[in-house]
mmCIF file of C-alpha atoms in Angstrom:
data_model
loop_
_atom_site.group_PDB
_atom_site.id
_atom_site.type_symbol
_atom_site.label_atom_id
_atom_site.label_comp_id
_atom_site.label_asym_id
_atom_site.label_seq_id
_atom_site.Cartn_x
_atom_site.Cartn_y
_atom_site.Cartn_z
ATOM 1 C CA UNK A 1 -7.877 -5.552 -10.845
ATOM 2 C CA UNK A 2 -9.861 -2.987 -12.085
ATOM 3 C CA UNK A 3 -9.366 -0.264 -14.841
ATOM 4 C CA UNK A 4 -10.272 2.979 -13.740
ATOM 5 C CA UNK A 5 -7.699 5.348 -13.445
ATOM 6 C CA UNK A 6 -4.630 5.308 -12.171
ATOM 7 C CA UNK A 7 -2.635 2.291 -11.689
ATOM 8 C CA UNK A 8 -2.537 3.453 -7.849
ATOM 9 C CA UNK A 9 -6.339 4.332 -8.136
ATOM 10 C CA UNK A 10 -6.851 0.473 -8.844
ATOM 11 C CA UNK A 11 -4.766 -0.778 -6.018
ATOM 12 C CA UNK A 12 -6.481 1.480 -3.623
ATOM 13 C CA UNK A 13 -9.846 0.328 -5.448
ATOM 14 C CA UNK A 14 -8.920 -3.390 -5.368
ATOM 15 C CA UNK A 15 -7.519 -3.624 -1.818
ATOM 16 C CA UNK A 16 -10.790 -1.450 -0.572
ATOM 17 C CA UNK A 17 -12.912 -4.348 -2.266
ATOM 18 C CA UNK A 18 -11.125 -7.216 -1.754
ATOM 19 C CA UNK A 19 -9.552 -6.616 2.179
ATOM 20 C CA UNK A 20 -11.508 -3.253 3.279
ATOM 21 C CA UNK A 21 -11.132 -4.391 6.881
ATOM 22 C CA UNK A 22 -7.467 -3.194 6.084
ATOM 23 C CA UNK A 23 -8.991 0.185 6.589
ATOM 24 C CA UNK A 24 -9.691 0.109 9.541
ATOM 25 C CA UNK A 25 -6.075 0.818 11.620
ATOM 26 C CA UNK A 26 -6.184 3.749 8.924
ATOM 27 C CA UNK A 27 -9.735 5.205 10.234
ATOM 28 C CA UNK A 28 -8.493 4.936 13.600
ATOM 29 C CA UNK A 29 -5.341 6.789 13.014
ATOM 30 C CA UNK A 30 -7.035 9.550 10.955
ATOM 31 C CA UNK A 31 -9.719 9.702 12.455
ATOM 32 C CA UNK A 32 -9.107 8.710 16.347
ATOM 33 C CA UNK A 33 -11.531 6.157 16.408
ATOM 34 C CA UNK A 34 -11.607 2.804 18.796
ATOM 35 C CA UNK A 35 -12.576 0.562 15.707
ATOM 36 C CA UNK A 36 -11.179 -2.579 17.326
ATOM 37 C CA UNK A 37 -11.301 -4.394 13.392
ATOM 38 C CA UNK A 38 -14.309 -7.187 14.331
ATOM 39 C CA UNK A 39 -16.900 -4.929 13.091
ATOM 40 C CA UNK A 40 -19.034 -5.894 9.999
ATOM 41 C CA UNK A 41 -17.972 -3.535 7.025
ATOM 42 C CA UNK A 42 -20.339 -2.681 4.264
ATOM 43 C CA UNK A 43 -19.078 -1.893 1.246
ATOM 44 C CA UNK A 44 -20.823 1.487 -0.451
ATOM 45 C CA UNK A 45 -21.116 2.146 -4.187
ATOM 46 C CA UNK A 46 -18.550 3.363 -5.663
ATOM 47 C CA UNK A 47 -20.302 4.872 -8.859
ATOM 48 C CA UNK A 48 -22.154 8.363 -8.089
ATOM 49 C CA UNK A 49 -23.858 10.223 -11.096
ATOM 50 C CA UNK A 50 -23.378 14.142 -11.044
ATOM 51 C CA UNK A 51 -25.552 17.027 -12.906
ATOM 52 C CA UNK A 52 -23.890 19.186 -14.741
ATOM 53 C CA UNK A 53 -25.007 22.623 -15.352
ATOM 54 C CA UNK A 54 -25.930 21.598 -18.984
ATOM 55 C CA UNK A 55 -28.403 19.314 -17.741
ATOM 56 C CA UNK A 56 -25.866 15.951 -18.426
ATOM 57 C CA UNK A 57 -24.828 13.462 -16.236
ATOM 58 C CA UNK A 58 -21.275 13.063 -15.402
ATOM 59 C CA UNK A 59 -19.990 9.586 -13.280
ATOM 60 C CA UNK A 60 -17.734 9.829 -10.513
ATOM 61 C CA UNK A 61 -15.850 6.984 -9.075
ATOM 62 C CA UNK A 62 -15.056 6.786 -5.594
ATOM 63 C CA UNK A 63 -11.563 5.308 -4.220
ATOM 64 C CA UNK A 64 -13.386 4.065 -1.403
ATOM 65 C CA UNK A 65 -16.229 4.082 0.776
ATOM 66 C CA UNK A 66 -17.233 2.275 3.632
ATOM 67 C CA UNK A 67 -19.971 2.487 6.197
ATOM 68 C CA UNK A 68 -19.342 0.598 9.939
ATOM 69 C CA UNK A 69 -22.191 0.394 12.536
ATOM 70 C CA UNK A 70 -22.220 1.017 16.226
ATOM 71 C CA UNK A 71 -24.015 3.172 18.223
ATOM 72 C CA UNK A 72 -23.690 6.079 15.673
ATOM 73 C CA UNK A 73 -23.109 4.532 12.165
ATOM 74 C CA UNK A 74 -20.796 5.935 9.945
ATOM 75 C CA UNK A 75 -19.622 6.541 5.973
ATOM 76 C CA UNK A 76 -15.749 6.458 5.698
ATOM 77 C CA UNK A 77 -14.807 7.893 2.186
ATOM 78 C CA UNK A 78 -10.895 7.979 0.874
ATOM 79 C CA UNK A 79 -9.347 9.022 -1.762
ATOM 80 C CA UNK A 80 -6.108 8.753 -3.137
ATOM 81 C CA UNK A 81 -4.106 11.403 -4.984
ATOM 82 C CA UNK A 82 -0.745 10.614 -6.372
ATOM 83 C CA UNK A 83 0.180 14.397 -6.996
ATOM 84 C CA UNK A 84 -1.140 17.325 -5.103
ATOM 85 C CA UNK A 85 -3.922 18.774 -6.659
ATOM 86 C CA UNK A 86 -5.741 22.081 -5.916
ATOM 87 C CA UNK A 87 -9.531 20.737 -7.318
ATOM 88 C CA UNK A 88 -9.294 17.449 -5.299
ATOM 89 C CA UNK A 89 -11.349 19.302 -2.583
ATOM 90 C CA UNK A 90 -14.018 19.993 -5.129
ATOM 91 C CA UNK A 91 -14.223 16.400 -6.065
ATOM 92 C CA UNK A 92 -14.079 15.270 -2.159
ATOM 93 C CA UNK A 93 -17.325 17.575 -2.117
ATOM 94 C CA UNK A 94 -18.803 16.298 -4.962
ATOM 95 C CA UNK A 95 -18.374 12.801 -3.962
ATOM 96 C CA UNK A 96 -20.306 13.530 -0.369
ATOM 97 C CA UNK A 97 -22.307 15.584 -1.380
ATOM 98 C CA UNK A 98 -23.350 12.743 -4.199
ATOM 99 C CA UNK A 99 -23.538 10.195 -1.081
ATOM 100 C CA UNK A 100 -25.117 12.309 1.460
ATOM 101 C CA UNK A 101 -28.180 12.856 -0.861
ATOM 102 C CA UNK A 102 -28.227 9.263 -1.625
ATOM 103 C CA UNK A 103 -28.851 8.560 1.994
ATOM 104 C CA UNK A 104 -30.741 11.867 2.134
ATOM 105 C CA UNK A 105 -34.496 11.544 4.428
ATOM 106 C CA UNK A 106 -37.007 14.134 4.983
ATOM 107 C CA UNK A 107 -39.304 14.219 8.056
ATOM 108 C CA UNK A 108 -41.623 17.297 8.918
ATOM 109 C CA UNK A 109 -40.659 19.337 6.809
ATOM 110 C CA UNK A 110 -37.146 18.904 7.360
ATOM 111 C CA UNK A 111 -34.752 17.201 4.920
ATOM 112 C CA UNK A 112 -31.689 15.293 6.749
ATOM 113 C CA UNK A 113 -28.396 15.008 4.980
ATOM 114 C CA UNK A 114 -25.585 13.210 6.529
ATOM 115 C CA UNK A 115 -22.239 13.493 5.340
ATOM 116 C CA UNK A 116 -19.341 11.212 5.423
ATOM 117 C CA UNK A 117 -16.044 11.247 7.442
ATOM 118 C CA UNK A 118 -13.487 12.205 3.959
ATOM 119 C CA UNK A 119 -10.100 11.615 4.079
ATOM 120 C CA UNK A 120 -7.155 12.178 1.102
ATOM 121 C CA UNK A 121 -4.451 10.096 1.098
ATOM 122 C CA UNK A 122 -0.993 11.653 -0.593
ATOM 123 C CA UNK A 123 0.684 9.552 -1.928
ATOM 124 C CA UNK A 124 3.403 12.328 -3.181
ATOM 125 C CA UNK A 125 3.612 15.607 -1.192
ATOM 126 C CA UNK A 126 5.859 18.965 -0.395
ATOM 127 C CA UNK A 127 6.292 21.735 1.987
ATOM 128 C CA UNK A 128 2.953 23.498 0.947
ATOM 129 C CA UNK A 129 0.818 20.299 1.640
ATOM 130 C CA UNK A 130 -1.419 21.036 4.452
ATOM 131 C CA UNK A 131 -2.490 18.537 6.967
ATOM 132 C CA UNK A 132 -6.376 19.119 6.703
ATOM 133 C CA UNK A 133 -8.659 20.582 4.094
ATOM 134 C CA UNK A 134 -11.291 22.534 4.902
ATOM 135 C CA UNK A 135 -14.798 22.458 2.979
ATOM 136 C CA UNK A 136 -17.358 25.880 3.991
ATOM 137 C CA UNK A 137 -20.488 25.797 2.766
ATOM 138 C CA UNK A 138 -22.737 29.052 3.076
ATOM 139 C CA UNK A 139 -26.424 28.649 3.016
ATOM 140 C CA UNK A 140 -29.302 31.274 4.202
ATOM 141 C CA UNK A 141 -29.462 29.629 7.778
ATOM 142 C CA UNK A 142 -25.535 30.009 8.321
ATOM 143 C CA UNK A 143 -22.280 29.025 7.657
ATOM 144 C CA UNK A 144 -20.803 25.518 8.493
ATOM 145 C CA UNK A 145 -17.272 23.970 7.515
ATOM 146 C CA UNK A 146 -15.780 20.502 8.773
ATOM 147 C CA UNK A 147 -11.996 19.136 7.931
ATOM 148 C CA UNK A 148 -11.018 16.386 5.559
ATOM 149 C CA UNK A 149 -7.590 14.932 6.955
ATOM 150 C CA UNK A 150 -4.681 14.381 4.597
ATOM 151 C CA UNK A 151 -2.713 11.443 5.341
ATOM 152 C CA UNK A 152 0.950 12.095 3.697
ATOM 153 C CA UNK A 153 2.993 8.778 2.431
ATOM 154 C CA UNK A 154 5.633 9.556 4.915
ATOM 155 C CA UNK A 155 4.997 7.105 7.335
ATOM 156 C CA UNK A 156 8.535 4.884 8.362
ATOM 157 C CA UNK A 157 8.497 0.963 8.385
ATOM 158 C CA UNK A 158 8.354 0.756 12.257
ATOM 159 C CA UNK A 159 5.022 3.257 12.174
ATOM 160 C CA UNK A 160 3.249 1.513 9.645
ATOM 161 C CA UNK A 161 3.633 -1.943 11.358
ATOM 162 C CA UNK A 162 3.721 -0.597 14.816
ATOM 163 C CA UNK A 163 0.000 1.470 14.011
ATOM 164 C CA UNK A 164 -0.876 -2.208 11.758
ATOM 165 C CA UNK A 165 -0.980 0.220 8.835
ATOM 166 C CA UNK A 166 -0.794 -2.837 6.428
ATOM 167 C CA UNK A 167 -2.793 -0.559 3.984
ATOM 168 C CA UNK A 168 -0.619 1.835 3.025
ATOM 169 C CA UNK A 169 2.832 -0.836 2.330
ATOM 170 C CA UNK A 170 1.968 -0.973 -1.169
ATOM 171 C CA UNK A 171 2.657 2.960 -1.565
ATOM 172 C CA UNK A 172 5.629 2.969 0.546
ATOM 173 C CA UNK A 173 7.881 2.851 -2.205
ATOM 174 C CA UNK A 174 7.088 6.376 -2.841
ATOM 175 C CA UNK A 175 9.163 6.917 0.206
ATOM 176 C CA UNK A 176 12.258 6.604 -2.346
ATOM 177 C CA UNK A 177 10.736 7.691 -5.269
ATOM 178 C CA UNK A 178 13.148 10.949 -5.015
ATOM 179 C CA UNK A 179 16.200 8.684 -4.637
ATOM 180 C CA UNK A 180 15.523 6.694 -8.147
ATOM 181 C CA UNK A 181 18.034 8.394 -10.339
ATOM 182 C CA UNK A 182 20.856 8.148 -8.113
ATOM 183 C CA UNK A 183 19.583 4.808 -7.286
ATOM 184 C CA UNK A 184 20.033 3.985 -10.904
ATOM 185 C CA UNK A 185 23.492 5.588 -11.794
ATOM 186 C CA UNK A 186 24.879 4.000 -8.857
ATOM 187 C CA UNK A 187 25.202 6.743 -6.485
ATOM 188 C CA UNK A 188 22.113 5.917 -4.180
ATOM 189 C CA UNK A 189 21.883 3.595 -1.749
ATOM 190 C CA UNK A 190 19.707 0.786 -3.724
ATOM 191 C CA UNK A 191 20.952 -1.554 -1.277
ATOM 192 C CA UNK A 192 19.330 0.238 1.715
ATOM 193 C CA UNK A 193 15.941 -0.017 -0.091
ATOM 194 C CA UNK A 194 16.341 -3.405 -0.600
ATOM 195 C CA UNK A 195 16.874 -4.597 3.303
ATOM 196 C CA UNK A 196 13.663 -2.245 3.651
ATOM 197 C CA UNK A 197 11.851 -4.006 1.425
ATOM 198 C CA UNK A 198 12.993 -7.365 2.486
ATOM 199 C CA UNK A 199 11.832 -6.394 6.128
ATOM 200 C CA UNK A 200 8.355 -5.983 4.880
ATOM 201 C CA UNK A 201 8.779 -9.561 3.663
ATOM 202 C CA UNK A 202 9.989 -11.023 6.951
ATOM 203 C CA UNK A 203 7.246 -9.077 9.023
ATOM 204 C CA UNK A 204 4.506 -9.836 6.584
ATOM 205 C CA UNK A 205 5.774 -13.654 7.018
ATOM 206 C CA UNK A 206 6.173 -13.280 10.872
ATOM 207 C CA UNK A 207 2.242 -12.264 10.598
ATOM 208 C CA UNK A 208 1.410 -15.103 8.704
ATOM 209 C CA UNK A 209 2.885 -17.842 10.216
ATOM 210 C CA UNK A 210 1.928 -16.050 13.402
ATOM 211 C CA UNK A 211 -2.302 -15.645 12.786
ATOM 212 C CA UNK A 212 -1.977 -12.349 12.682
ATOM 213 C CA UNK A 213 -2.584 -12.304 8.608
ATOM 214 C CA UNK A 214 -3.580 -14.731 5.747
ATOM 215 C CA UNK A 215 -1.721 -16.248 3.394
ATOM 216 C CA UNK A 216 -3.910 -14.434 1.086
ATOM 217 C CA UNK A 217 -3.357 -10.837 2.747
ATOM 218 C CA UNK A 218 0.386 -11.333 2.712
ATOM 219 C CA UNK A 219 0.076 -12.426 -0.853
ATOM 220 C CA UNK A 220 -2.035 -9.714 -1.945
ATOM 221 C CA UNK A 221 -0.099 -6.927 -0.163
ATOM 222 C CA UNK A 222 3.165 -8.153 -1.940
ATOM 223 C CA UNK A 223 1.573 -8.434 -5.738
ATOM 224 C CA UNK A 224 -0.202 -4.881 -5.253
ATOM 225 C CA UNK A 225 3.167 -3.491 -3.678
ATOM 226 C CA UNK A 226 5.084 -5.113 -7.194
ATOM 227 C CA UNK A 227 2.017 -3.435 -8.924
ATOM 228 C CA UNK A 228 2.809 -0.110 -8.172
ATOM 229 C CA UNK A 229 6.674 -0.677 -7.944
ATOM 230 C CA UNK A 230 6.540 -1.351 -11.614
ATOM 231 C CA UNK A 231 4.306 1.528 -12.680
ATOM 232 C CA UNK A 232 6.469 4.044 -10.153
ATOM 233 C CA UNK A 233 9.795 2.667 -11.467
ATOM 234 C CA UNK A 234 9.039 2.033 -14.697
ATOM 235 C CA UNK A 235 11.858 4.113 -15.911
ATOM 236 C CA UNK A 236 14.323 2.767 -13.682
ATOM 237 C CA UNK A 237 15.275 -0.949 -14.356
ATOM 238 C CA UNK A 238 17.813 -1.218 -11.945
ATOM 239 C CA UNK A 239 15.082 -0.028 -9.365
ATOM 240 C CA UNK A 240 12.515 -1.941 -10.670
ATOM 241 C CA UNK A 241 14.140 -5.221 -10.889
ATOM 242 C CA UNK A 242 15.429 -4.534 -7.472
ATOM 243 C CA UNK A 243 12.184 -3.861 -5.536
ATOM 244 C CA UNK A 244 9.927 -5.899 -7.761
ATOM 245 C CA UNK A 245 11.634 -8.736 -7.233
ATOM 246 C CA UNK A 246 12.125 -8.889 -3.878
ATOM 247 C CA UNK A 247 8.037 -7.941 -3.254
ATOM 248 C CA UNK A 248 7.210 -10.064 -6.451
ATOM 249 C CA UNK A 249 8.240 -13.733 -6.599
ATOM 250 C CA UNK A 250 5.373 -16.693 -7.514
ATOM 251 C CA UNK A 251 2.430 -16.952 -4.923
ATOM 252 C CA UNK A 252 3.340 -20.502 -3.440
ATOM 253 C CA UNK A 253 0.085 -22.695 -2.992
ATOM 254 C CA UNK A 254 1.477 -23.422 0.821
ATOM 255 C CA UNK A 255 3.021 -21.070 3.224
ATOM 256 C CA UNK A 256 5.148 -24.357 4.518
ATOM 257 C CA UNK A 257 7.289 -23.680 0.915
ATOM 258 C CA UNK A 258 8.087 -20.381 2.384
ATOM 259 C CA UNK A 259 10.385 -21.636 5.479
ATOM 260 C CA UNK A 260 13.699 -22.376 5.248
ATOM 261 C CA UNK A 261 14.541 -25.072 7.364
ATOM 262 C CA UNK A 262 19.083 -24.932 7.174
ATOM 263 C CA UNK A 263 18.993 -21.928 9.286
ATOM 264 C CA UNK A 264 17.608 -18.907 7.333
ATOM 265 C CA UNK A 265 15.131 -16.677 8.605
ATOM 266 C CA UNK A 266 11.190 -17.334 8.023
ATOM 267 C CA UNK A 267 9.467 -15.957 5.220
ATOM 268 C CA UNK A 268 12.594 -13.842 3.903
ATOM 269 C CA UNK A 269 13.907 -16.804 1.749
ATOM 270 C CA UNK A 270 12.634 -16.260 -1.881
ATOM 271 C CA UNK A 271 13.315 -12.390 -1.219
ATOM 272 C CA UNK A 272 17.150 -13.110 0.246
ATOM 273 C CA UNK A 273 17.917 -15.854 -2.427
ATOM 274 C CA UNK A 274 17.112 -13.531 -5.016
ATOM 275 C CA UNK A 275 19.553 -10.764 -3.841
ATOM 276 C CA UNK A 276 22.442 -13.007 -3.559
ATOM 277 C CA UNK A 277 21.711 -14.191 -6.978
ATOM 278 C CA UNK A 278 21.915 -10.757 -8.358
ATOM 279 C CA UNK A 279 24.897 -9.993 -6.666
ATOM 280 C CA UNK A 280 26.521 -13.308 -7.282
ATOM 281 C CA UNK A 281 25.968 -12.520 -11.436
ATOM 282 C CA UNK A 282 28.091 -9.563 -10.614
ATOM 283 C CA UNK A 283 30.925 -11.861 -10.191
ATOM 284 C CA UNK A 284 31.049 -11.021 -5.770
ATOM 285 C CA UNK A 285 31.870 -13.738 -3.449
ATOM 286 C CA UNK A 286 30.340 -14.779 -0.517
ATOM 287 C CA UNK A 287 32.128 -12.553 2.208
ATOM 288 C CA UNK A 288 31.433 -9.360 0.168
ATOM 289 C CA UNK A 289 27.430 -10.655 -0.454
ATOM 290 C CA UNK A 290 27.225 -11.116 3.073
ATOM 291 C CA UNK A 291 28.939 -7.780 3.711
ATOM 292 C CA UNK A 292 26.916 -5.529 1.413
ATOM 293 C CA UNK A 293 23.944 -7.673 2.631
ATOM 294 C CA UNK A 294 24.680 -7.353 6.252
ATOM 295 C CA UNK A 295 23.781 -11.356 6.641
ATOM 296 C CA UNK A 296 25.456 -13.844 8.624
ATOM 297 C CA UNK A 297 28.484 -15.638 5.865
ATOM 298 C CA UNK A 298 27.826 -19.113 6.687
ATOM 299 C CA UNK A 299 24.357 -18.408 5.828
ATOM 300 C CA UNK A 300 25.006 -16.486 2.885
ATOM 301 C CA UNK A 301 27.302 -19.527 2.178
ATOM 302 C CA UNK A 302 24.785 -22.051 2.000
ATOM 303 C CA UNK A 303 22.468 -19.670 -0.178
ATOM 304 C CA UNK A 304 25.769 -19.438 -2.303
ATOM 305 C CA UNK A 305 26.110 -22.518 -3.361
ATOM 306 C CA UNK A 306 22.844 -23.826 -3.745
ATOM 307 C CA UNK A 307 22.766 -20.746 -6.512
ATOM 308 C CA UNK A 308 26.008 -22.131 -7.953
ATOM 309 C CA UNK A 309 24.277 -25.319 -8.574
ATOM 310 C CA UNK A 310 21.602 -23.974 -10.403
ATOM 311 C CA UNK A 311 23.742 -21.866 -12.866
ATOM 312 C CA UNK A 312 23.689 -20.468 -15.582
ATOM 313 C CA UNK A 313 19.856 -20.260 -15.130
ATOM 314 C CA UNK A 314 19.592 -19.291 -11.814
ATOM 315 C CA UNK A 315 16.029 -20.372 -11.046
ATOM 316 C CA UNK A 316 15.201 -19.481 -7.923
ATOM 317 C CA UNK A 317 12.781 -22.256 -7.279
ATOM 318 C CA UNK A 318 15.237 -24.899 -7.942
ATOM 319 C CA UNK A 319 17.799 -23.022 -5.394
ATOM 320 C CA UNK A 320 14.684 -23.106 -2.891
ATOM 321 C CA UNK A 321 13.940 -26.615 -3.092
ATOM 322 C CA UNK A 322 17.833 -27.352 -2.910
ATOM 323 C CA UNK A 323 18.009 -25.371 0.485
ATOM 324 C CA UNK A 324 15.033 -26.775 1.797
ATOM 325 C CA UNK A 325 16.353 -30.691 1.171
#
């Protein structure tokens, strides 16, 4: 992954480059476009040079930019802010402007600047947020301004994979980033988080197993998610080794090692063995795991044991394999 800003920057960054189709539920929401995802994407530099009034060259570096064809083509460009800031209009500006002379043509006399459709995406937010930006530029011939949407990290679970939103489940923790402290001493609900976070585990593996995803997309959407779990939480072990775990867990070479085949769920085995294992190292027995858990007690049962056999080391591979015999 690359190094070049924030850890969120270089998830944004990475999953642009490496799965930018991904974007392409998120233009149509922001944008209302028909995109129906079988287009051909071209990826746009990232790296724009700016002149400064000295007379130096200052680099800029682009979250993301994209350009899809049709009929009319057009340059997506996102950005991702982790903390509202007041200048991130002036750098939205300064990044299309920087791209819209790049692509800049002059015919008769008459020099042709297209710029992209901008978007910010939020990834923290409050009351004072707006829901567009607004850029006005004067010149001698008039006045023209045109909106940059702001997409606010507030989407639920059922929006983002009702809209196929995959995009933005890494950032979803900050959903609960308010909640960490209580979370921590005890007070929050971790355990709510967690069945969140093991839903996005069971729907990513529905996908999968389904054709609707990759092995590789469900993979990749899981490490960035631990990614930014880790840098959000980093303060908060209790948190962290909560939510990391459950999105973490070793990339398995086969998505057959993923299914449980003595009754539990699809895809949420790794993620549901490792919560009873935490829970059982807190000395609780099987009914109250499968209470707090809100899981079925035979099945919690089998998990149960299989862990008990594996003690003191717990290794969640070996419990796995034992299941899956």
């Amino acid at each position: 992954m690359p190094d070049t800003g924030t850890p969120y920057d270089d998830v944004f960054r990475t999953m642009t480059t490496d799965c930018p189709f991904l974007l392409i539920p998120l233009i149509n929401e922001v944008f209302g476009e028909h995109y129906t995802g079988n287009e051909k994407i071209t990826l746009l530099q990232n790296e724009h040079f700016i002149k400064l009034a000295d007379g130096k060259l200052k680099k800029r570096v682009t979250d993301s930019s994209i350009s899809l064809p049709g009929s009319n083509s057009r340059i997506y460009h996102f950005e991702c802010q982790s903390t509202p800031d007041g200048e991130i209009i002036i750098r939205i500006f300064e990044y299309a402007s920087q791209m819209a002379l790049e692509g800049a043509y002059a015919s008769n006399g008459k020099l042709v600047l297209e710029y992209p459709h901008s978007a910010i995406l939020y990834l923290r937010h409050n009351s004072n947020t707006p829901d567009n930006m607004e850029i006005t530029i004067k010149t001698p011939g008039g006045e023209v301004s045109y909106k940059v949407p702001v997409i606010k990290m507030d989407y639920s679970l059922e929006e983002i994979f009702r809209k196929n939103l995959l995009f933005l489940i890494p950032f979803y923790i900050f959903c609960y980033e308010k909640e960490f402290p209580a979370m921590e001493n005890g007070s929050g609900n971790l355990v709510k988080a967690e069945q969140e976070f093991l839903k996005i585990v069971n729907v990513l593996d529905s996908m999968c197993l389904n054709g609707e995803i990759t092995e590789y997309i469900k993979c990749m959407l899981s490490g960035m998610s631990k990614i930014v779990i880790d840098n959000i939480a980093a303060k908060y072990e209790k948190v962290k080794e909560g939510l990391g775990g459950i999105m973490g867990g070793k990339v398995l070479e086969y998505e057959a090692k993923t299914i449980l085949k003595t009754g539990i769920e699809q895809g949420m085995e790794r993620a549901l063995v490792f919560m009873v294992v935490k829970k059982i190292k807190k000395g609780k027995g099987i009914e109250i795991i499968a209470e707090e858990l809100e899981e079925d007690k035979e099945k919690i049962g089998k998990i149960f044991y299989a862990a008990m056999e594996a003690a003191p080391g717990y290794d969640i591979d070996k419990i796995c394999d034992t299941l899956n015999q």
